[in-house]
Amino acid sequence: MTHYEVGSVETGRVTLAVDDQGSGRLVLLVHGFPLDRQMWSHQVATIVEQGHRAIAVDLRGYGESTLAPHDGNDGVDMHRYADDLAELLLAMRIDEPVVLAGFSMGGYIAWEFARRHAKRLAALILCDTRAGADSKEAADNRLKMAELVDKWGTRHVADMMIPKLFAPSSQAEQSKVVDAVREVIESTPTAAIAAAQRGMARRQDFSERLEEFALPALLIAGEHDAISPPAEMRNVAERLPNGQFVQISEAGHMAPVENPAAVSSAITQFLAEL
Ligand code: MLT
């Protein structure tokens, strides 16, 4: 694992932790909220086995990456996380366009990366994510969590999120996987949770611009995803000029860990076709 410093004087410099494995076509994997790069471990191993390079990053504030002092109160916009990724590539001296794989919040960030750093992008993989912005009610709930997370503690956040993250069958039958995700959520700093919730609450709506995105895009959704419903993701894939959709059986929102082999195989098949 390696650390790279990114950021600006205005937004605060942070250190990002990355795992960088393999060589060949580069896939940059971006986790969701409030998780870290470990969620991609099966996909990283498979991508590398298939002769590609995988870089899994911890976003600012998550896993082993740091947060700037004011991020929790100010919020971190999706475009700031996207700029962190572009600066990470610069710091790693990577010029070639990457395949960006974004899970959930990582997908919100991927749309901003596509808008702001188009030259750095070869293709998109959007996993259990959405193109639209939040409803007023959803945004208000995020701001409530940002305000109260210090008082609630991260165990309460995990209690609230786990039932929505996993399919009922995974909750009943995959306790190790669920416990591992719970542990990551519970060890996430409350300031990182507040930062991302404030940023997600005010994120842009990309759903009206889908027809403009010409690069290849793979959309993946767990069949029981309650946060980013598969029907909505299929619709996004159909509206993209070069989009394709794969539904993952026996999985909810956390498809990459609930049915890792199916997600890894969808990704490597997509890479083989590029
Ligand atoms: C995620 O998995 O990143 C979150 O569930 C995204 C969200 O809260 O919209």
PDB file of C-alpha atoms in Angstrom, residues 7-263:
ATOM      1  CA  GLY A   7      -5.494  18.633  -2.649  1.00  0.00           C
ATOM      2  CA  SER A   8      -5.096  22.396  -2.785  1.00  0.00           C
ATOM      3  CA  VAL A   9      -4.371  25.190  -0.358  1.00  0.00           C
ATOM      4  CA  GLU A  10      -8.082  26.147  -0.359  1.00  0.00           C
ATOM      5  CA  THR A  11      -9.541  22.674   0.148  1.00  0.00           C
ATOM      6  CA  GLY A  12      -6.777  21.274   2.312  1.00  0.00           C
ATOM      7  CA  ARG A  13      -4.143  18.755   1.388  1.00  0.00           C
ATOM      8  CA  VAL A  14      -4.794  15.131   2.278  1.00  0.00           C
ATOM      9  CA  THR A  15      -2.968  11.821   1.966  1.00  0.00           C
ATOM     10  CA  LEU A  16      -4.701   9.089  -0.050  1.00  0.00           C
ATOM     11  CA  ALA A  17      -3.950   5.392   0.482  1.00  0.00           C
ATOM     12  CA  VAL A  18      -3.935   3.143  -2.588  1.00  0.00           C
ATOM     13  CA  ASP A  19      -3.335  -0.498  -3.460  1.00  0.00           C
ATOM     14  CA  ASP A  20      -1.751  -0.704  -6.898  1.00  0.00           C
ATOM     15  CA  GLN A  21      -1.420  -4.169  -8.422  1.00  0.00           C
ATOM     16  CA  GLY A  22      -0.756  -5.701 -11.820  1.00  0.00           C
ATOM     17  CA  SER A  23       0.090  -4.115 -15.152  1.00  0.00           C
ATOM     18  CA  GLY A  24      -1.783  -3.413 -18.365  1.00  0.00           C
ATOM     19  CA  ARG A  25      -5.086  -1.589 -18.793  1.00  0.00           C
ATOM     20  CA  LEU A  26      -5.716   0.483 -15.691  1.00  0.00           C
ATOM     21  CA  VAL A  27      -8.889   0.228 -13.634  1.00  0.00           C
ATOM     22  CA  LEU A  28      -9.271   2.778 -10.817  1.00  0.00           C
ATOM     23  CA  LEU A  29     -11.758   1.501  -8.227  1.00  0.00           C
ATOM     24  CA  VAL A  30     -13.648   3.967  -6.028  1.00  0.00           C
ATOM     25  CA  HIS A  31     -15.608   2.744  -3.013  1.00  0.00           C
ATOM     26  CA  GLY A  32     -18.958   3.904  -1.632  1.00  0.00           C
ATOM     27  CA  PHE A  33     -20.183   5.529   1.579  1.00  0.00           C
ATOM     28  CA  PRO A  34     -19.119   4.960   4.363  1.00  0.00           C
ATOM     29  CA  LEU A  35     -16.760   2.228   3.220  1.00  0.00           C
ATOM     30  CA  ASP A  36     -13.199   1.831   2.008  1.00  0.00           C
ATOM     31  CA  ARG A  37     -11.114   0.158  -0.693  1.00  0.00           C
ATOM     32  CA  GLN A  38     -11.397  -3.298   0.929  1.00  0.00           C
ATOM     33  CA  MET A  39     -14.856  -3.712  -0.627  1.00  0.00           C
ATOM     34  CA  TRP A  40     -13.157  -4.275  -4.012  1.00  0.00           C
ATOM     35  CA  SER A  41     -10.747  -7.037  -2.935  1.00  0.00           C
ATOM     36  CA  HIS A  42     -12.345  -9.794  -5.063  1.00  0.00           C
ATOM     37  CA  GLN A  43     -12.588  -7.532  -8.115  1.00  0.00           C
ATOM     38  CA  VAL A  44      -8.973  -6.323  -7.715  1.00  0.00           C
ATOM     39  CA  ALA A  45      -7.692  -9.916  -7.584  1.00  0.00           C
ATOM     40  CA  THR A  46      -9.712 -10.919 -10.656  1.00  0.00           C
ATOM     41  CA  ILE A  47      -8.765  -7.832 -12.684  1.00  0.00           C
ATOM     42  CA  VAL A  48      -5.070  -8.511 -11.963  1.00  0.00           C
ATOM     43  CA  GLU A  49      -5.415 -12.248 -12.753  1.00  0.00           C
ATOM     44  CA  GLN A  50      -6.881 -11.300 -16.125  1.00  0.00           C
ATOM     45  CA  GLY A  51      -3.769  -9.281 -17.006  1.00  0.00           C
ATOM     46  CA  HIS A  52      -4.827  -5.740 -16.093  1.00  0.00           C
ATOM     47  CA  ARG A  53      -3.752  -3.176 -13.481  1.00  0.00           C
ATOM     48  CA  ALA A  54      -6.047  -2.335 -10.561  1.00  0.00           C
ATOM     49  CA  ILE A  55      -5.691   0.677  -8.285  1.00  0.00           C
ATOM     50  CA  ALA A  56      -8.102   0.706  -5.334  1.00  0.00           C
ATOM     51  CA  VAL A  57      -8.137   4.008  -3.476  1.00  0.00           C
ATOM     52  CA  ASP A  58      -9.416   5.140  -0.089  1.00  0.00           C
ATOM     53  CA  LEU A  59     -11.240   8.454  -0.591  1.00  0.00           C
ATOM     54  CA  ARG A  60     -10.294  11.332   1.712  1.00  0.00           C
ATOM     55  CA  GLY A  61     -11.365  10.514   5.272  1.00  0.00           C
ATOM     56  CA  TYR A  62     -11.928   6.777   4.632  1.00  0.00           C
ATOM     57  CA  GLY A  63      -9.837   3.693   5.312  1.00  0.00           C
ATOM     58  CA  GLU A  64      -6.232   4.787   5.615  1.00  0.00           C
ATOM     59  CA  SER A  65      -6.641   8.190   3.914  1.00  0.00           C
ATOM     60  CA  THR A  66      -6.779  11.477   5.807  1.00  0.00           C
ATOM     61  CA  LEU A  67      -9.383  14.239   5.906  1.00  0.00           C
ATOM     62  CA  ALA A  68      -8.671  17.987   5.837  1.00  0.00           C
ATOM     63  CA  PRO A  69      -9.564  19.758   9.119  1.00  0.00           C
ATOM     64  CA  HIS A  70     -12.619  21.703   7.842  1.00  0.00           C
ATOM     65  CA  ASP A  71     -14.060  18.913   5.606  1.00  0.00           C
ATOM     66  CA  GLY A  72     -16.558  17.629   8.191  1.00  0.00           C
ATOM     67  CA  ASN A  73     -18.191  21.029   8.728  1.00  0.00           C
ATOM     68  CA  ASP A  74     -17.967  22.289   5.143  1.00  0.00           C
ATOM     69  CA  GLY A  75     -18.771  19.008   3.401  1.00  0.00           C
ATOM     70  CA  VAL A  76     -16.758  17.502   0.547  1.00  0.00           C
ATOM     71  CA  ASP A  77     -18.360  17.955  -2.870  1.00  0.00           C
ATOM     72  CA  MET A  78     -18.371  15.093  -5.347  1.00  0.00           C
ATOM     73  CA  HIS A  79     -16.194  17.223  -7.634  1.00  0.00           C
ATOM     74  CA  ARG A  80     -13.591  17.590  -4.855  1.00  0.00           C
ATOM     75  CA  TYR A  81     -13.337  13.813  -4.501  1.00  0.00           C
ATOM     76  CA  ALA A  82     -13.125  13.624  -8.325  1.00  0.00           C
ATOM     77  CA  ASP A  83     -10.329  16.210  -8.366  1.00  0.00           C
ATOM     78  CA  ASP A  84      -8.524  14.183  -5.674  1.00  0.00           C
ATOM     79  CA  LEU A  85      -8.583  11.206  -8.068  1.00  0.00           C
ATOM     80  CA  ALA A  86      -7.195  13.289 -10.945  1.00  0.00           C
ATOM     81  CA  GLU A  87      -4.459  14.650  -8.671  1.00  0.00           C
ATOM     82  CA  LEU A  88      -3.709  11.130  -7.464  1.00  0.00           C
ATOM     83  CA  LEU A  89      -3.134  10.018 -11.081  1.00  0.00           C
ATOM     84  CA  LEU A  90      -0.876  13.021 -11.589  1.00  0.00           C
ATOM     85  CA  ALA A  91       1.080  12.193  -8.411  1.00  0.00           C
ATOM     86  CA  MET A  92       1.413   8.571  -9.606  1.00  0.00           C
ATOM     87  CA  ARG A  93       2.620   9.839 -13.019  1.00  0.00           C
ATOM     88  CA  ILE A  94      -0.210   8.071 -14.829  1.00  0.00           C
ATOM     89  CA  ASP A  95      -1.099   9.750 -18.136  1.00  0.00           C
ATOM     90  CA  GLU A  96      -3.092   7.007 -19.838  1.00  0.00           C
ATOM     91  CA  PRO A  97      -6.899   7.258 -19.696  1.00  0.00           C
ATOM     92  CA  VAL A  98      -8.309   4.968 -17.001  1.00  0.00           C
ATOM     93  CA  VAL A  99     -11.364   2.776 -16.655  1.00  0.00           C
ATOM     94  CA  LEU A 100     -13.058   4.287 -13.618  1.00  0.00           C
ATOM     95  CA  ALA A 101     -15.173   1.908 -11.535  1.00  0.00           C
ATOM     96  CA  GLY A 102     -17.383   3.719  -9.028  1.00  0.00           C
ATOM     97  CA  PHE A 103     -19.606   2.018  -6.491  1.00  0.00           C
ATOM     98  CA  SER A 104     -22.598   4.043  -5.246  1.00  0.00           C
ATOM     99  CA  MET A 105     -21.056   7.324  -3.955  1.00  0.00           C
ATOM    100  CA  GLY A 106     -18.053   6.318  -6.073  1.00  0.00           C
ATOM    101  CA  GLY A 107     -20.445   6.475  -9.045  1.00  0.00           C
ATOM    102  CA  TYR A 108     -21.605  10.007  -8.124  1.00  0.00           C
ATOM    103  CA  ILE A 109     -17.902  10.912  -8.082  1.00  0.00           C
ATOM    104  CA  ALA A 110     -17.341   9.119 -11.409  1.00  0.00           C
ATOM    105  CA  TRP A 111     -19.870  11.391 -13.170  1.00  0.00           C
ATOM    106  CA  GLU A 112     -17.972  14.447 -11.884  1.00  0.00           C
ATOM    107  CA  PHE A 113     -14.675  12.895 -12.979  1.00  0.00           C
ATOM    108  CA  ALA A 114     -16.151  12.384 -16.473  1.00  0.00           C
ATOM    109  CA  ARG A 115     -17.289  16.027 -16.580  1.00  0.00           C
ATOM    110  CA  ARG A 116     -14.081  17.581 -15.244  1.00  0.00           C
ATOM    111  CA  HIS A 117     -11.345  15.179 -16.353  1.00  0.00           C
ATOM    112  CA  ALA A 118     -12.702  13.694 -19.601  1.00  0.00           C
ATOM    113  CA  LYS A 119      -9.221  13.313 -21.115  1.00  0.00           C
ATOM    114  CA  ARG A 120      -8.236  11.007 -18.261  1.00  0.00           C
ATOM    115  CA  LEU A 121     -11.160   8.631 -18.835  1.00  0.00           C
ATOM    116  CA  ALA A 122     -11.342   5.584 -21.160  1.00  0.00           C
ATOM    117  CA  ALA A 123     -14.578   4.004 -19.889  1.00  0.00           C
ATOM    118  CA  LEU A 124     -16.905   3.949 -16.894  1.00  0.00           C
ATOM    119  CA  ILE A 125     -18.079   1.106 -14.681  1.00  0.00           C
ATOM    120  CA  LEU A 126     -21.014   2.227 -12.561  1.00  0.00           C
ATOM    121  CA  CYS A 127     -21.914  -0.218  -9.850  1.00  0.00           C
ATOM    122  CA  ASP A 128     -25.061   0.088  -7.700  1.00  0.00           C
ATOM    123  CA  THR A 129     -25.257   3.833  -8.182  1.00  0.00           C
ATOM    124  CA  ARG A 130     -27.499   6.561  -9.570  1.00  0.00           C
ATOM    125  CA  ALA A 131     -27.201   9.425 -12.052  1.00  0.00           C
ATOM    126  CA  GLY A 132     -29.838  11.651 -10.435  1.00  0.00           C
ATOM    127  CA  ALA A 133     -29.598  13.990  -7.454  1.00  0.00           C
ATOM    128  CA  ASP A 134     -31.411  13.524  -4.125  1.00  0.00           C
ATOM    129  CA  SER A 135     -35.026  14.392  -3.420  1.00  0.00           C
ATOM    130  CA  LYS A 136     -35.457  17.173  -0.849  1.00  0.00           C
ATOM    131  CA  GLU A 137     -36.372  14.561   1.767  1.00  0.00           C
ATOM    132  CA  ALA A 138     -33.289  12.416   1.057  1.00  0.00           C
ATOM    133  CA  ALA A 139     -31.023  15.493   1.171  1.00  0.00           C
ATOM    134  CA  ASP A 140     -32.583  16.594   4.478  1.00  0.00           C
ATOM    135  CA  ASN A 141     -31.945  13.139   5.961  1.00  0.00           C
ATOM    136  CA  ARG A 142     -28.299  13.359   4.945  1.00  0.00           C
ATOM    137  CA  LEU A 143     -27.930  16.772   6.582  1.00  0.00           C
ATOM    138  CA  LYS A 144     -29.559  15.413   9.727  1.00  0.00           C
ATOM    139  CA  MET A 145     -26.997  12.596   9.860  1.00  0.00           C
ATOM    140  CA  ALA A 146     -24.169  15.100   9.263  1.00  0.00           C
ATOM    141  CA  GLU A 147     -25.420  17.216  12.200  1.00  0.00           C
ATOM    142  CA  LEU A 148     -26.016  14.308  14.593  1.00  0.00           C
ATOM    143  CA  VAL A 149     -23.391  11.711  13.733  1.00  0.00           C
ATOM    144  CA  ASP A 150     -21.068  12.766  16.566  1.00  0.00           C
ATOM    145  CA  LYS A 151     -23.893  12.288  19.055  1.00  0.00           C
ATOM    146  CA  TRP A 152     -25.173   9.046  17.476  1.00  0.00           C
ATOM    147  CA  GLY A 153     -21.808   7.363  16.981  1.00  0.00           C
ATOM    148  CA  THR A 154     -20.905   5.122  14.062  1.00  0.00           C
ATOM    149  CA  ARG A 155     -22.549   2.003  15.509  1.00  0.00           C
ATOM    150  CA  HIS A 156     -25.916   3.724  15.105  1.00  0.00           C
ATOM    151  CA  VAL A 157     -25.001   4.659  11.521  1.00  0.00           C
ATOM    152  CA  ALA A 158     -24.185   0.992  10.821  1.00  0.00           C
ATOM    153  CA  ASP A 159     -27.462  -0.117  12.428  1.00  0.00           C
ATOM    154  CA  MET A 160     -29.363   2.289  10.170  1.00  0.00           C
ATOM    155  CA  MET A 161     -27.507   1.354   6.988  1.00  0.00           C
ATOM    156  CA  ILE A 162     -26.944  -2.424   7.089  1.00  0.00           C
ATOM    157  CA  PRO A 163     -30.598  -3.376   6.425  1.00  0.00           C
ATOM    158  CA  LYS A 164     -30.574  -1.155   3.312  1.00  0.00           C
ATOM    159  CA  LEU A 165     -27.155  -2.239   2.064  1.00  0.00           C
ATOM    160  CA  PHE A 166     -27.720  -6.006   1.932  1.00  0.00           C
ATOM    161  CA  ALA A 167     -30.352  -8.266   0.420  1.00  0.00           C
ATOM    162  CA  PRO A 168     -32.382 -10.048   3.141  1.00  0.00           C
ATOM    163  CA  SER A 169     -30.854 -13.396   2.078  1.00  0.00           C
ATOM    164  CA  SER A 170     -27.305 -12.022   2.494  1.00  0.00           C
ATOM    165  CA  GLN A 171     -28.176 -10.698   5.955  1.00  0.00           C
ATOM    166  CA  ALA A 172     -29.420 -14.165   6.901  1.00  0.00           C
ATOM    167  CA  GLU A 173     -26.700 -16.254   5.228  1.00  0.00           C
ATOM    168  CA  GLN A 174     -23.539 -14.157   4.838  1.00  0.00           C
ATOM    169  CA  SER A 175     -22.864 -12.987   8.379  1.00  0.00           C
ATOM    170  CA  LYS A 176     -19.063 -12.761   7.881  1.00  0.00           C
ATOM    171  CA  VAL A 177     -19.477 -10.437   4.908  1.00  0.00           C
ATOM    172  CA  VAL A 178     -22.055  -8.298   6.724  1.00  0.00           C
ATOM    173  CA  ASP A 179     -19.879  -8.131   9.863  1.00  0.00           C
ATOM    174  CA  ALA A 180     -16.849  -7.045   7.822  1.00  0.00           C
ATOM    175  CA  VAL A 181     -18.828  -4.175   6.288  1.00  0.00           C
ATOM    176  CA  ARG A 182     -20.213  -3.255   9.721  1.00  0.00           C
ATOM    177  CA  GLU A 183     -16.658  -3.086  11.082  1.00  0.00           C
ATOM    178  CA  VAL A 184     -15.591  -0.708   8.302  1.00  0.00           C
ATOM    179  CA  ILE A 185     -18.614   1.557   8.912  1.00  0.00           C
ATOM    180  CA  GLU A 186     -18.031   1.563  12.668  1.00  0.00           C
ATOM    181  CA  SER A 187     -14.367   2.529  12.239  1.00  0.00           C
ATOM    182  CA  THR A 188     -15.094   5.406   9.852  1.00  0.00           C
ATOM    183  CA  PRO A 189     -14.385   8.819  11.434  1.00  0.00           C
ATOM    184  CA  THR A 190     -17.623  10.741  12.100  1.00  0.00           C
ATOM    185  CA  ALA A 191     -16.140  13.797  10.350  1.00  0.00           C
ATOM    186  CA  ALA A 192     -15.728  11.751   7.142  1.00  0.00           C
ATOM    187  CA  ILE A 193     -19.373  10.684   7.372  1.00  0.00           C
ATOM    188  CA  ALA A 194     -20.537  14.291   7.863  1.00  0.00           C
ATOM    189  CA  ALA A 195     -18.289  15.478   5.009  1.00  0.00           C
ATOM    190  CA  ALA A 196     -19.674  12.996   2.480  1.00  0.00           C
ATOM    191  CA  GLN A 197     -23.315  13.387   3.542  1.00  0.00           C
ATOM    192  CA  ARG A 198     -23.135  17.164   3.095  1.00  0.00           C
ATOM    193  CA  GLY A 199     -21.446  16.684  -0.286  1.00  0.00           C
ATOM    194  CA  MET A 200     -23.945  14.058  -1.497  1.00  0.00           C
ATOM    195  CA  ALA A 201     -26.920  16.186  -0.352  1.00  0.00           C
ATOM    196  CA  ARG A 202     -25.887  18.980  -2.753  1.00  0.00           C
ATOM    197  CA  ARG A 203     -24.572  16.855  -5.615  1.00  0.00           C
ATOM    198  CA  GLN A 204     -25.468  17.593  -9.231  1.00  0.00           C
ATOM    199  CA  ASP A 205     -28.091  15.776 -11.275  1.00  0.00           C
ATOM    200  CA  PHE A 206     -26.495  14.009 -14.268  1.00  0.00           C
ATOM    201  CA  SER A 207     -29.653  12.253 -15.416  1.00  0.00           C
ATOM    202  CA  GLU A 208     -30.467  14.873 -18.080  1.00  0.00           C
ATOM    203  CA  ARG A 209     -27.042  14.597 -19.737  1.00  0.00           C
ATOM    204  CA  LEU A 210     -26.737  10.859 -20.268  1.00  0.00           C
ATOM    205  CA  GLU A 211     -27.082  11.064 -24.049  1.00  0.00           C
ATOM    206  CA  GLU A 212     -23.928  13.246 -24.151  1.00  0.00           C
ATOM    207  CA  PHE A 213     -21.674  10.557 -22.629  1.00  0.00           C
ATOM    208  CA  ALA A 214     -20.199   8.641 -25.567  1.00  0.00           C
ATOM    209  CA  LEU A 215     -17.576   6.428 -23.880  1.00  0.00           C
ATOM    210  CA  PRO A 216     -18.253   2.742 -23.144  1.00  0.00           C
ATOM    211  CA  ALA A 217     -20.100   2.293 -19.861  1.00  0.00           C
ATOM    212  CA  LEU A 218     -20.984  -0.825 -17.909  1.00  0.00           C
ATOM    213  CA  LEU A 219     -23.804  -0.552 -15.382  1.00  0.00           C
ATOM    214  CA  ILE A 220     -24.055  -3.224 -12.715  1.00  0.00           C
ATOM    215  CA  ALA A 221     -26.840  -3.604 -10.139  1.00  0.00           C
ATOM    216  CA  GLY A 222     -27.733  -6.167  -7.505  1.00  0.00           C
ATOM    217  CA  GLU A 223     -31.202  -7.526  -8.229  1.00  0.00           C
ATOM    218  CA  HIS A 224     -32.410  -6.529  -4.739  1.00  0.00           C
ATOM    219  CA  ASP A 225     -30.642  -3.154  -4.543  1.00  0.00           C
ATOM    220  CA  ALA A 226     -32.987  -0.901  -2.517  1.00  0.00           C
ATOM    221  CA  ILE A 227     -30.755   2.208  -2.762  1.00  0.00           C
ATOM    222  CA  SER A 228     -30.062   2.258  -6.523  1.00  0.00           C
ATOM    223  CA  PRO A 229     -32.848   0.130  -8.028  1.00  0.00           C
ATOM    224  CA  PRO A 230     -31.882  -2.106 -10.990  1.00  0.00           C
ATOM    225  CA  ALA A 231     -34.758  -0.783 -13.155  1.00  0.00           C
ATOM    226  CA  GLU A 232     -33.373   2.748 -12.795  1.00  0.00           C
ATOM    227  CA  MET A 233     -29.842   1.567 -13.634  1.00  0.00           C
ATOM    228  CA  ARG A 234     -31.070  -0.353 -16.663  1.00  0.00           C
ATOM    229  CA  ASN A 235     -32.785   2.816 -17.856  1.00  0.00           C
ATOM    230  CA  VAL A 236     -29.525   4.783 -17.480  1.00  0.00           C
ATOM    231  CA  ALA A 237     -27.679   2.123 -19.523  1.00  0.00           C
ATOM    232  CA  GLU A 238     -30.330   2.282 -22.260  1.00  0.00           C
ATOM    233  CA  ARG A 239     -30.064   6.056 -22.512  1.00  0.00           C
ATOM    234  CA  LEU A 240     -26.262   6.069 -22.720  1.00  0.00           C
ATOM    235  CA  PRO A 241     -25.076   5.850 -26.358  1.00  0.00           C
ATOM    236  CA  ASN A 242     -22.578   3.119 -25.448  1.00  0.00           C
ATOM    237  CA  GLY A 243     -24.017   1.623 -22.267  1.00  0.00           C
ATOM    238  CA  GLN A 244     -24.653  -1.954 -21.202  1.00  0.00           C
ATOM    239  CA  PHE A 245     -26.385  -3.341 -18.133  1.00  0.00           C
ATOM    240  CA  VAL A 246     -25.713  -6.449 -16.054  1.00  0.00           C
ATOM    241  CA  GLN A 247     -27.986  -7.508 -13.201  1.00  0.00           C
ATOM    242  CA  ILE A 248     -26.371  -9.472 -10.370  1.00  0.00           C
ATOM    243  CA  SER A 249     -28.476 -12.202  -8.799  1.00  0.00           C
ATOM    244  CA  GLU A 250     -28.542 -12.921  -5.063  1.00  0.00           C
ATOM    245  CA  ALA A 251     -27.341  -9.430  -4.193  1.00  0.00           C
ATOM    246  CA  GLY A 252     -28.618  -6.121  -2.866  1.00  0.00           C
ATOM    247  CA  HIS A 253     -26.742  -2.795  -2.914  1.00  0.00           C
ATOM    248  CA  MET A 254     -23.441  -4.385  -1.833  1.00  0.00           C
ATOM    249  CA  ALA A 255     -23.269  -6.606  -4.934  1.00  0.00           C
ATOM    250  CA  PRO A 256     -19.419  -6.532  -5.136  1.00  0.00           C
ATOM    251  CA  VAL A 257     -19.225  -8.320  -1.760  1.00  0.00           C
ATOM    252  CA  GLU A 258     -22.552 -10.223  -1.790  1.00  0.00           C
ATOM    253  CA  ASN A 259     -21.935 -11.904  -5.143  1.00  0.00           C
ATOM    254  CA  PRO A 260     -18.301 -10.982  -5.837  1.00  0.00           C
ATOM    255  CA  ALA A 261     -17.640 -13.569  -8.550  1.00  0.00           C
ATOM    256  CA  ALA A 262     -20.559 -12.326 -10.690  1.00  0.00           C
ATOM    257  CA  VAL A 263     -19.469  -8.681 -10.372  1.00  0.00           C
TER     258      VAL A 263
END
